[in-house]
PDB file of N, CA, C and O in Angstrom:
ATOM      1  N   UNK A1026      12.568   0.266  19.210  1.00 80.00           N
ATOM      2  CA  UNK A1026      11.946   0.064  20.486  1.00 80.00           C
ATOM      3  C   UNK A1026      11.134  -1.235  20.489  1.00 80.00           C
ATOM      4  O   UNK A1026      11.060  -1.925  21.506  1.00 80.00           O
ATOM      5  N   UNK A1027      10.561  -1.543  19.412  1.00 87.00           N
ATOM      6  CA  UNK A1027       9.525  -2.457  19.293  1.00 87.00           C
ATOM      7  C   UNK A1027      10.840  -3.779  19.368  1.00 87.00           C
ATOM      8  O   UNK A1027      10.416  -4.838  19.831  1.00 87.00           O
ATOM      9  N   UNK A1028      12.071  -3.774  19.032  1.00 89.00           N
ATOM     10  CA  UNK A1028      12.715  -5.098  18.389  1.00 89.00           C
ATOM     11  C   UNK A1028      13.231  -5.383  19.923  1.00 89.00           C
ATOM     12  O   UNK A1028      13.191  -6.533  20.361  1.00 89.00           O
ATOM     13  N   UNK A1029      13.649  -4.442  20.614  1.00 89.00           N
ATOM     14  CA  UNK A1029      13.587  -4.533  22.163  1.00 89.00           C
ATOM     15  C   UNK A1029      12.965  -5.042  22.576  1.00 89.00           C
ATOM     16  O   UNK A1029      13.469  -6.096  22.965  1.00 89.00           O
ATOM     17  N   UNK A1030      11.345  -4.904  22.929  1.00 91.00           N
ATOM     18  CA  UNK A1030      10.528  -5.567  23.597  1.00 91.00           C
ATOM     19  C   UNK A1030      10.320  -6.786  23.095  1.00 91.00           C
ATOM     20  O   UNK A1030       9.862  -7.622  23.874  1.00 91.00           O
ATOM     21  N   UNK A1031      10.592  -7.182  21.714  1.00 92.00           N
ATOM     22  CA  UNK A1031      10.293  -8.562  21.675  1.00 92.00           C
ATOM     23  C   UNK A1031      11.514  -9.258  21.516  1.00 92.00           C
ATOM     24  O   UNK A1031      11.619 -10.107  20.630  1.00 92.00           O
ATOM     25  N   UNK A1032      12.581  -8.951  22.389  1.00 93.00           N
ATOM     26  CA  UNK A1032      13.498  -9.598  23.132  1.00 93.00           C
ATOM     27  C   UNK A1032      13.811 -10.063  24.252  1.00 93.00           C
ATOM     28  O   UNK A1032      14.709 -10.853  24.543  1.00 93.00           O
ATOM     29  N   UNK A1033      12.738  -9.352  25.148  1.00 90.00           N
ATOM     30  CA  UNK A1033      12.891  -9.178  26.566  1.00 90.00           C
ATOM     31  C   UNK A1033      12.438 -11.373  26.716  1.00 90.00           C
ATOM     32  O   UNK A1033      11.898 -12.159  25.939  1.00 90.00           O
ATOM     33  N   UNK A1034      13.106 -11.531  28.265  1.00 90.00           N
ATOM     34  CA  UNK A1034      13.341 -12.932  28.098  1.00 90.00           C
ATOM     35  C   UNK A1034      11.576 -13.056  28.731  1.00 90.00           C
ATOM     36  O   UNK A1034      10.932 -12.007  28.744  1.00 90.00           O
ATOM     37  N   UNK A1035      11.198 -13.778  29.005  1.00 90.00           N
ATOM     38  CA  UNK A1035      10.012 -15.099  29.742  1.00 90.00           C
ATOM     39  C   UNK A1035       9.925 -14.577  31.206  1.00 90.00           C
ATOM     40  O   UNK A1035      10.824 -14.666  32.041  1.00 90.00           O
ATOM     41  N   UNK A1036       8.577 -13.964  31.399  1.00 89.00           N
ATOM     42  CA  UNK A1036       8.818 -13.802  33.116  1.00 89.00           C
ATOM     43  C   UNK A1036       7.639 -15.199  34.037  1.00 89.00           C
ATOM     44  O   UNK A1036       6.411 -15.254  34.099  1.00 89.00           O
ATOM     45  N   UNK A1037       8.389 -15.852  34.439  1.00 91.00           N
ATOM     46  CA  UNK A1037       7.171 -17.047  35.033  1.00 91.00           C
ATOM     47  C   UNK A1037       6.896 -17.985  33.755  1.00 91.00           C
ATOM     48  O   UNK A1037       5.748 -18.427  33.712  1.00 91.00           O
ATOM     49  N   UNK A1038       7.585 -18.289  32.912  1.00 90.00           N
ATOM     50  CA  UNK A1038       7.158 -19.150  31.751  1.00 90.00           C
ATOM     51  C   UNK A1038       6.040 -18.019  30.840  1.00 90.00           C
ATOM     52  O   UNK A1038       5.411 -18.368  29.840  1.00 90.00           O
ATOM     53  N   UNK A1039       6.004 -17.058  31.268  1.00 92.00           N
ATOM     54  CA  UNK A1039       4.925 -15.823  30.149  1.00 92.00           C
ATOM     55  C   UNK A1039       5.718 -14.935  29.791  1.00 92.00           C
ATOM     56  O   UNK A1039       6.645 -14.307  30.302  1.00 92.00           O
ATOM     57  N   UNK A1040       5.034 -14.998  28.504  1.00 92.00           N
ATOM     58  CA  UNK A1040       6.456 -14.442  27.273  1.00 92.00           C
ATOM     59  C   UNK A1040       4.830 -12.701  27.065  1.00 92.00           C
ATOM     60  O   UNK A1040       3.765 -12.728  26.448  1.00 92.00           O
ATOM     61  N   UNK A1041       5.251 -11.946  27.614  1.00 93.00           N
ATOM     62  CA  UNK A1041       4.138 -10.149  27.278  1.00 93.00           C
ATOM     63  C   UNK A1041       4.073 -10.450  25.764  1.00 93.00           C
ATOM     64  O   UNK A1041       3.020 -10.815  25.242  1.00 93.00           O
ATOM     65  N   UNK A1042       5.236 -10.287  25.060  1.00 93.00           N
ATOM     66  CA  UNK A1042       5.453  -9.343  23.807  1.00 93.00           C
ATOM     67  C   UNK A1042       5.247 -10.612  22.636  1.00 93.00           C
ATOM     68  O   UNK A1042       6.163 -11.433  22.675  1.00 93.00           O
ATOM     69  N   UNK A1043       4.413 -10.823  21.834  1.00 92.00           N
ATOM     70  CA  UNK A1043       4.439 -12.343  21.345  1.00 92.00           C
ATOM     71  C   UNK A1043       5.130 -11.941  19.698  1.00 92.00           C
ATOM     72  O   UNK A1043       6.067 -12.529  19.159  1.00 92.00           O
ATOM     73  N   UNK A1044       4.557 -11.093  19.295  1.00 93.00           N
ATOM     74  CA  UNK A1044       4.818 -10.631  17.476  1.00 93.00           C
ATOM     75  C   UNK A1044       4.709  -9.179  17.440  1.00 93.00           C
ATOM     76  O   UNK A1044       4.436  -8.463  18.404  1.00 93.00           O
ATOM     77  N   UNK A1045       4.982  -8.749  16.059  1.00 95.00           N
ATOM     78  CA  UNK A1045       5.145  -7.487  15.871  1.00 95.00           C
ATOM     79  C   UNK A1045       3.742  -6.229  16.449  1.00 95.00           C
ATOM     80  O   UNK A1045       3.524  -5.249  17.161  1.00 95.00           O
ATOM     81  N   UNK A1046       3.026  -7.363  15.334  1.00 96.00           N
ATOM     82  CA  UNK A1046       1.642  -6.410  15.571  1.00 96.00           C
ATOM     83  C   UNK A1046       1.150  -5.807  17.446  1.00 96.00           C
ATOM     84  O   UNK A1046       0.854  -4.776  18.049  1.00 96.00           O
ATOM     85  N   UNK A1047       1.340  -7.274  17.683  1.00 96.00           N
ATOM     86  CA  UNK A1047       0.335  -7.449  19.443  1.00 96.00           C
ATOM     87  C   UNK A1047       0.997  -5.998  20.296  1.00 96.00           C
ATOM     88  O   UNK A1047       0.448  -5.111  20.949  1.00 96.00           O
ATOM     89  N   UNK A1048       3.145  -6.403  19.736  1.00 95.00           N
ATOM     90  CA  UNK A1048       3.600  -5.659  20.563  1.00 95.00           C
ATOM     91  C   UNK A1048       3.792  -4.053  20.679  1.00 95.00           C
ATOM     92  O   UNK A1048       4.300  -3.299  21.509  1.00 95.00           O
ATOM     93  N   UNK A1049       2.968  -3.867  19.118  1.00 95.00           N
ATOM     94  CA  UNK A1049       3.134  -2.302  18.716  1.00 95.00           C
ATOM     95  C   UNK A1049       1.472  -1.483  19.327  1.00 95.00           C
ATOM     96  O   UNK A1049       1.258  -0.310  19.631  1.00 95.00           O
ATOM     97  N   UNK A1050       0.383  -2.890  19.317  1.00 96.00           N
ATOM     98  CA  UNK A1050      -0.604  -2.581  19.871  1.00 96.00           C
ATOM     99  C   UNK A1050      -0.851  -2.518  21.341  1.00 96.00           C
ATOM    100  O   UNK A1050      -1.857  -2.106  21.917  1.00 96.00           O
ATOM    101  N   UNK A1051       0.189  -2.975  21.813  1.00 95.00           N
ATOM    102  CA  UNK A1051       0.146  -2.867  23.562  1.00 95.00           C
ATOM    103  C   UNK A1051       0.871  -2.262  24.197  1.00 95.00           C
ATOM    104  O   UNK A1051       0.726  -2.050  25.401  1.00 95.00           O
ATOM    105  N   UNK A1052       2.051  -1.759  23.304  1.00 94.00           N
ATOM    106  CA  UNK A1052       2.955  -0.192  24.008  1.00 94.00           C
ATOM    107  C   UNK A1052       2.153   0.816  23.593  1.00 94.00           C
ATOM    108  O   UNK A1052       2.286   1.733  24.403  1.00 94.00           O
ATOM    109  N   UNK A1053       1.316   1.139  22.662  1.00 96.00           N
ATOM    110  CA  UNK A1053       0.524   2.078  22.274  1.00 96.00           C
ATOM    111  C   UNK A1053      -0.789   2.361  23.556  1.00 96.00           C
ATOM    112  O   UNK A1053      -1.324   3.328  24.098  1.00 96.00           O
ATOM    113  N   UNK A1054      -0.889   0.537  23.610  1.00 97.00           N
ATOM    114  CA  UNK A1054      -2.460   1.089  24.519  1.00 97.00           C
ATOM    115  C   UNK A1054      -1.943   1.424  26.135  1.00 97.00           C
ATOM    116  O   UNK A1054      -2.560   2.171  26.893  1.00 97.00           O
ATOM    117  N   UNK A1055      -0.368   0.525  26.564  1.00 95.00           N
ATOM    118  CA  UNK A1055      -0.348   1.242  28.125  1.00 95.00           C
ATOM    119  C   UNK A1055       0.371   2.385  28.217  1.00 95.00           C
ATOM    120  O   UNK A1055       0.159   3.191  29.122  1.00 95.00           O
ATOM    121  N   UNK A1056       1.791   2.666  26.787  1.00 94.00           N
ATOM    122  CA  UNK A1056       2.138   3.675  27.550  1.00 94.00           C
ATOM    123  C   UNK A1056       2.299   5.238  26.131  1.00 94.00           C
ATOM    124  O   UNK A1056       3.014   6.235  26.027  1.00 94.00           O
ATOM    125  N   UNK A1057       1.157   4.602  25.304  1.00 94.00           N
ATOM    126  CA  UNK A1057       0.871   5.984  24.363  1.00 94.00           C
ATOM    127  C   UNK A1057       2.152   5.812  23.112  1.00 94.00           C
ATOM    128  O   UNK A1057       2.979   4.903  23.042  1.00 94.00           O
ATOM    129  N   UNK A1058       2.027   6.757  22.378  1.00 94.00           N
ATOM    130  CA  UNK A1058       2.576   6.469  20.987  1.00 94.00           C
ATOM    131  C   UNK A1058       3.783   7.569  20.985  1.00 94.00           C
ATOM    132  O   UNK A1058       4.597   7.693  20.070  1.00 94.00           O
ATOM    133  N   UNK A1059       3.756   8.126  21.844  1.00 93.00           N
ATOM    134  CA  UNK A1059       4.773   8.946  22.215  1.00 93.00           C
ATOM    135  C   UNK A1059       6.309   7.965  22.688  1.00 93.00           C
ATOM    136  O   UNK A1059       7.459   8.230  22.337  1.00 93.00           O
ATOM    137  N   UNK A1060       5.871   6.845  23.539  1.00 91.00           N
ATOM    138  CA  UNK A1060       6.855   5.626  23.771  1.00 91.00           C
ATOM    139  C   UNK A1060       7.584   4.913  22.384  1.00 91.00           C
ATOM    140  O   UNK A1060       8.720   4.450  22.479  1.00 91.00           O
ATOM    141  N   UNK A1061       6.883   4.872  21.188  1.00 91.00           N
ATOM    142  CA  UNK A1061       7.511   4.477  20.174  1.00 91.00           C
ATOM    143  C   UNK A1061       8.524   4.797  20.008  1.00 91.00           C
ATOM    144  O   UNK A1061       9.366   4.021  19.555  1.00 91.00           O
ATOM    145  N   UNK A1062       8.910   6.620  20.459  1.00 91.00           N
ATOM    146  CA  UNK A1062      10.171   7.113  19.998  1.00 91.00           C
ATOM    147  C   UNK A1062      11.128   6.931  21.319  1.00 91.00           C
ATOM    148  O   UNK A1062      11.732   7.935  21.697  1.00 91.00           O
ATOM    149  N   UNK A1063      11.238   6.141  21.783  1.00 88.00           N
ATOM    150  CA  UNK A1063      12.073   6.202  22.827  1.00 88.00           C
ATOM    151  C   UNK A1063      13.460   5.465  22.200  1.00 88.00           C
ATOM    152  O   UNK A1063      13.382   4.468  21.481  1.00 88.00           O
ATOM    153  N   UNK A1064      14.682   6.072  22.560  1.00 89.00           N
ATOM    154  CA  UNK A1064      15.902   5.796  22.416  1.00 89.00           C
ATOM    155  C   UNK A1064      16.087   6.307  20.986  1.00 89.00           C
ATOM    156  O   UNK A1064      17.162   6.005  20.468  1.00 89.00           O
ATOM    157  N   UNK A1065      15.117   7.123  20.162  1.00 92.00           N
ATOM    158  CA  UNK A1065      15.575   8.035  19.032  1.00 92.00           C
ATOM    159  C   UNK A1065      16.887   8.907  19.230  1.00 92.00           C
ATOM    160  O   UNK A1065      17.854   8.878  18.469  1.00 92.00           O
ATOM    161  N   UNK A1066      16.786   9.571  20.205  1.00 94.00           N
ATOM    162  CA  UNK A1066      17.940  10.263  20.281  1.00 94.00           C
ATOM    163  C   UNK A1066      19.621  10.053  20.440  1.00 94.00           C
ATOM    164  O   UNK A1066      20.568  10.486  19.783  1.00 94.00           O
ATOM    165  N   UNK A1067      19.498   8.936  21.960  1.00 93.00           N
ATOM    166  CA  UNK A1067      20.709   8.737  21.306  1.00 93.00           C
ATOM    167  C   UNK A1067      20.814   7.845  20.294  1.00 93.00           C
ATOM    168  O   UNK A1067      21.971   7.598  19.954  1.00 93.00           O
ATOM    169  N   UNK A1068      19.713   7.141  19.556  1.00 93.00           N
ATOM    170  CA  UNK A1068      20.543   6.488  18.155  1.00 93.00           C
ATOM    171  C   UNK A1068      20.554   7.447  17.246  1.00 93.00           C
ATOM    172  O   UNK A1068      21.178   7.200  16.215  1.00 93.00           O
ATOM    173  N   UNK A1069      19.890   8.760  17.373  1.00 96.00           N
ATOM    174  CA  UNK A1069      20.789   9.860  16.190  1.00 96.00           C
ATOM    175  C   UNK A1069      21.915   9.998  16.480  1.00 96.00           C
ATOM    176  O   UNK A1069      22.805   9.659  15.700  1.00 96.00           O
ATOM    177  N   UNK A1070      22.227  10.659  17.962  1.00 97.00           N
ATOM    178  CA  UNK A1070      23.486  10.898  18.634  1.00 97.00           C
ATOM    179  C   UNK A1070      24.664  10.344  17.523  1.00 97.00           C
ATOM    180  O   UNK A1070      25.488  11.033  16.921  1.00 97.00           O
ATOM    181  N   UNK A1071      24.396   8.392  17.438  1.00 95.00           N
ATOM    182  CA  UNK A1071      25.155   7.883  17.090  1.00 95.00           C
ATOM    183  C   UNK A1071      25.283   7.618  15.812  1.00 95.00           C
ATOM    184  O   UNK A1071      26.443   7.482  15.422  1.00 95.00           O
ATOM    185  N   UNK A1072      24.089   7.456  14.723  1.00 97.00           N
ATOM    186  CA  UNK A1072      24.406   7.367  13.612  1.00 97.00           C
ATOM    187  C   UNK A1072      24.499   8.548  12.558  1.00 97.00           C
ATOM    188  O   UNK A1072      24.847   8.273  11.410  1.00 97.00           O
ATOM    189  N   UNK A1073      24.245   9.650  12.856  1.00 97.00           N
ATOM    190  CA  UNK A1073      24.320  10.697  12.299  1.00 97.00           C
ATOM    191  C   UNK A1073      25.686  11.277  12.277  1.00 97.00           C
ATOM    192  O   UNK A1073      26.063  11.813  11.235  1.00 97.00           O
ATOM    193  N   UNK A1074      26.629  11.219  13.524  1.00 97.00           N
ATOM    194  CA  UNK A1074      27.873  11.624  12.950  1.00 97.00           C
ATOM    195  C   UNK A1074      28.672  10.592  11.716  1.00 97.00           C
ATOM    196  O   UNK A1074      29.202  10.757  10.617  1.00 97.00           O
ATOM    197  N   UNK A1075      28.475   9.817  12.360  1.00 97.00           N
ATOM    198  CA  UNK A1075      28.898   8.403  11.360  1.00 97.00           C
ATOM    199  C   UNK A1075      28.607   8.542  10.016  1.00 97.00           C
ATOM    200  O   UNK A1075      29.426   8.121   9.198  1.00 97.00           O
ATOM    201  N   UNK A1076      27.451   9.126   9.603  1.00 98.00           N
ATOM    202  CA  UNK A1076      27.144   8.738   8.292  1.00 98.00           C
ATOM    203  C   UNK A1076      27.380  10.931   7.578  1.00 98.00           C
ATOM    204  O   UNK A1076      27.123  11.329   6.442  1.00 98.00           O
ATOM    205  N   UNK A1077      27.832  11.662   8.594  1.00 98.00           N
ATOM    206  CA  UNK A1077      28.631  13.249   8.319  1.00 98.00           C
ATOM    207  C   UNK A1077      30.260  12.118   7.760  1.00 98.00           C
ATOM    208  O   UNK A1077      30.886  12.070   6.701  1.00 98.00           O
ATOM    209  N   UNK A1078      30.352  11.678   8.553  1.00 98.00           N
ATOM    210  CA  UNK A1078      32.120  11.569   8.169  1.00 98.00           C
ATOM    211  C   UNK A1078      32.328  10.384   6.858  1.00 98.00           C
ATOM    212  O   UNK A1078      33.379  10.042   6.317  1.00 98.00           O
ATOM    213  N   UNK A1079      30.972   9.938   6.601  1.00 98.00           N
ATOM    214  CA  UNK A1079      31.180   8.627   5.802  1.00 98.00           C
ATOM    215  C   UNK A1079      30.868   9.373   4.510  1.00 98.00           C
ATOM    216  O   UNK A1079      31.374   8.864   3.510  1.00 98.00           O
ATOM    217  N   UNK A1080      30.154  10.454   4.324  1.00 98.00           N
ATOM    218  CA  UNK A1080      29.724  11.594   3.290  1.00 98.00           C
ATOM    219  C   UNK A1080      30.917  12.364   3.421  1.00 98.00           C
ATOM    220  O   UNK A1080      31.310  12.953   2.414  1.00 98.00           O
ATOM    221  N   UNK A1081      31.359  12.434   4.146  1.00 98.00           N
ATOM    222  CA  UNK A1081      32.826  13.870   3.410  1.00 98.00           C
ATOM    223  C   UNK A1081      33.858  13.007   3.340  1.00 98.00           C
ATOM    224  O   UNK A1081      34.924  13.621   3.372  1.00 98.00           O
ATOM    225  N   UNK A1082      34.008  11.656   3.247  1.00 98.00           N
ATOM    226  CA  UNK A1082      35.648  11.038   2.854  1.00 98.00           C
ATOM    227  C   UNK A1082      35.115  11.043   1.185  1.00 98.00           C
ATOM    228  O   UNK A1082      35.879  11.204   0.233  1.00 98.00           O
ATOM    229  N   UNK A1083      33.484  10.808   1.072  1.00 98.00           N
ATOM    230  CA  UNK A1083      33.362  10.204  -0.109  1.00 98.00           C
ATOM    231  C   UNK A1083      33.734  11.486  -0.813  1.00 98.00           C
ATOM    232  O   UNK A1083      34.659  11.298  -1.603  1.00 98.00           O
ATOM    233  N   UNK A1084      33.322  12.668  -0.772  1.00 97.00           N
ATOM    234  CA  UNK A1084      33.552  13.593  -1.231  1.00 97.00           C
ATOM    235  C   UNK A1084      34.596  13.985  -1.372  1.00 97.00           C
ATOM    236  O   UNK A1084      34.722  14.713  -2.357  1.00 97.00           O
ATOM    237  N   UNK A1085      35.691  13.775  -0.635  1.00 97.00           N
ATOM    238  CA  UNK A1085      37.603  14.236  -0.802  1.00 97.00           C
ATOM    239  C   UNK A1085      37.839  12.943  -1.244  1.00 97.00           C
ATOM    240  O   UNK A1085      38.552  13.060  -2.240  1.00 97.00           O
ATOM    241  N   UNK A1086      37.624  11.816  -1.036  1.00 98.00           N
ATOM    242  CA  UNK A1086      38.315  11.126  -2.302  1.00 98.00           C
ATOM    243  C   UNK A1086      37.267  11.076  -3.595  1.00 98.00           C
ATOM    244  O   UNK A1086      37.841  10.829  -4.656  1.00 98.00           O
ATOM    245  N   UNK A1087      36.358  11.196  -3.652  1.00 97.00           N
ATOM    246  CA  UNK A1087      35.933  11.621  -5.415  1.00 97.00           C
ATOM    247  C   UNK A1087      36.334  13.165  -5.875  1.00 97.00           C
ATOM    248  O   UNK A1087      36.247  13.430  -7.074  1.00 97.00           O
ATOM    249  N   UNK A1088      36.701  14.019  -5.096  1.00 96.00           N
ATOM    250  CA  UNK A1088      37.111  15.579  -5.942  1.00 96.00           C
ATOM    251  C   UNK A1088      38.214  15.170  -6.425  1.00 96.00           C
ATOM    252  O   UNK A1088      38.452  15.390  -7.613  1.00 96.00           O
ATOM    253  N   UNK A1089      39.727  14.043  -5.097  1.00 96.00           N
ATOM    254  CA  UNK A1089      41.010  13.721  -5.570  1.00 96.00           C
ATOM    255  C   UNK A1089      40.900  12.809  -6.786  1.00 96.00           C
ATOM    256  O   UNK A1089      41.734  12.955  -7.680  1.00 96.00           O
ATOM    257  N   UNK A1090      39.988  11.920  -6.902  1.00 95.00           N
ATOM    258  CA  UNK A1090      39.625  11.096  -8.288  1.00 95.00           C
ATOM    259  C   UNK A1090      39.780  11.631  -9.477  1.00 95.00           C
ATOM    260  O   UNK A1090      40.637  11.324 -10.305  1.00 95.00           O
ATOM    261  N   UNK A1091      38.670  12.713  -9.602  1.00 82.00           N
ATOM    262  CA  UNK A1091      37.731  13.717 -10.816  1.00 82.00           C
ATOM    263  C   UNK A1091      39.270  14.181 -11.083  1.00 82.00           C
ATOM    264  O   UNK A1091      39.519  15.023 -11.946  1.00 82.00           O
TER     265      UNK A1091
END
């Protein structure tokens, strides 16, 4: 969430989000620490099956190995 906001482009030649720190201290102070986790879910959604199917090939081809 944080690598988001300090992507967002220049509004009027003013850049909000300047570095890590400022920008983790100013989503905290307007919209609470609860906002940190935003878009957790679907990036489990997405990397969690990915890394089920990347764990059971390893496992059927190391039992066919052994």
């Amino acid at each position: 969430m944080i690598r988001t906001r300090l992507r967002q482009p220049t509004v009027n030649g003013i850049q909000k989000y300047t570095g890590l720190m400022q920008t983790l201290k100013l989503v905290v102070a307007e919209e609470g620490v609860k906002a940190l986790y935003g878009g957790l879910t679907p990036h489990m959604l997405r990397v969690v099956p990915n890394a089920a199917c990347m764990f059971l090939i390893y496992e059927v081809v190391a039992s066919k190995l052994a």
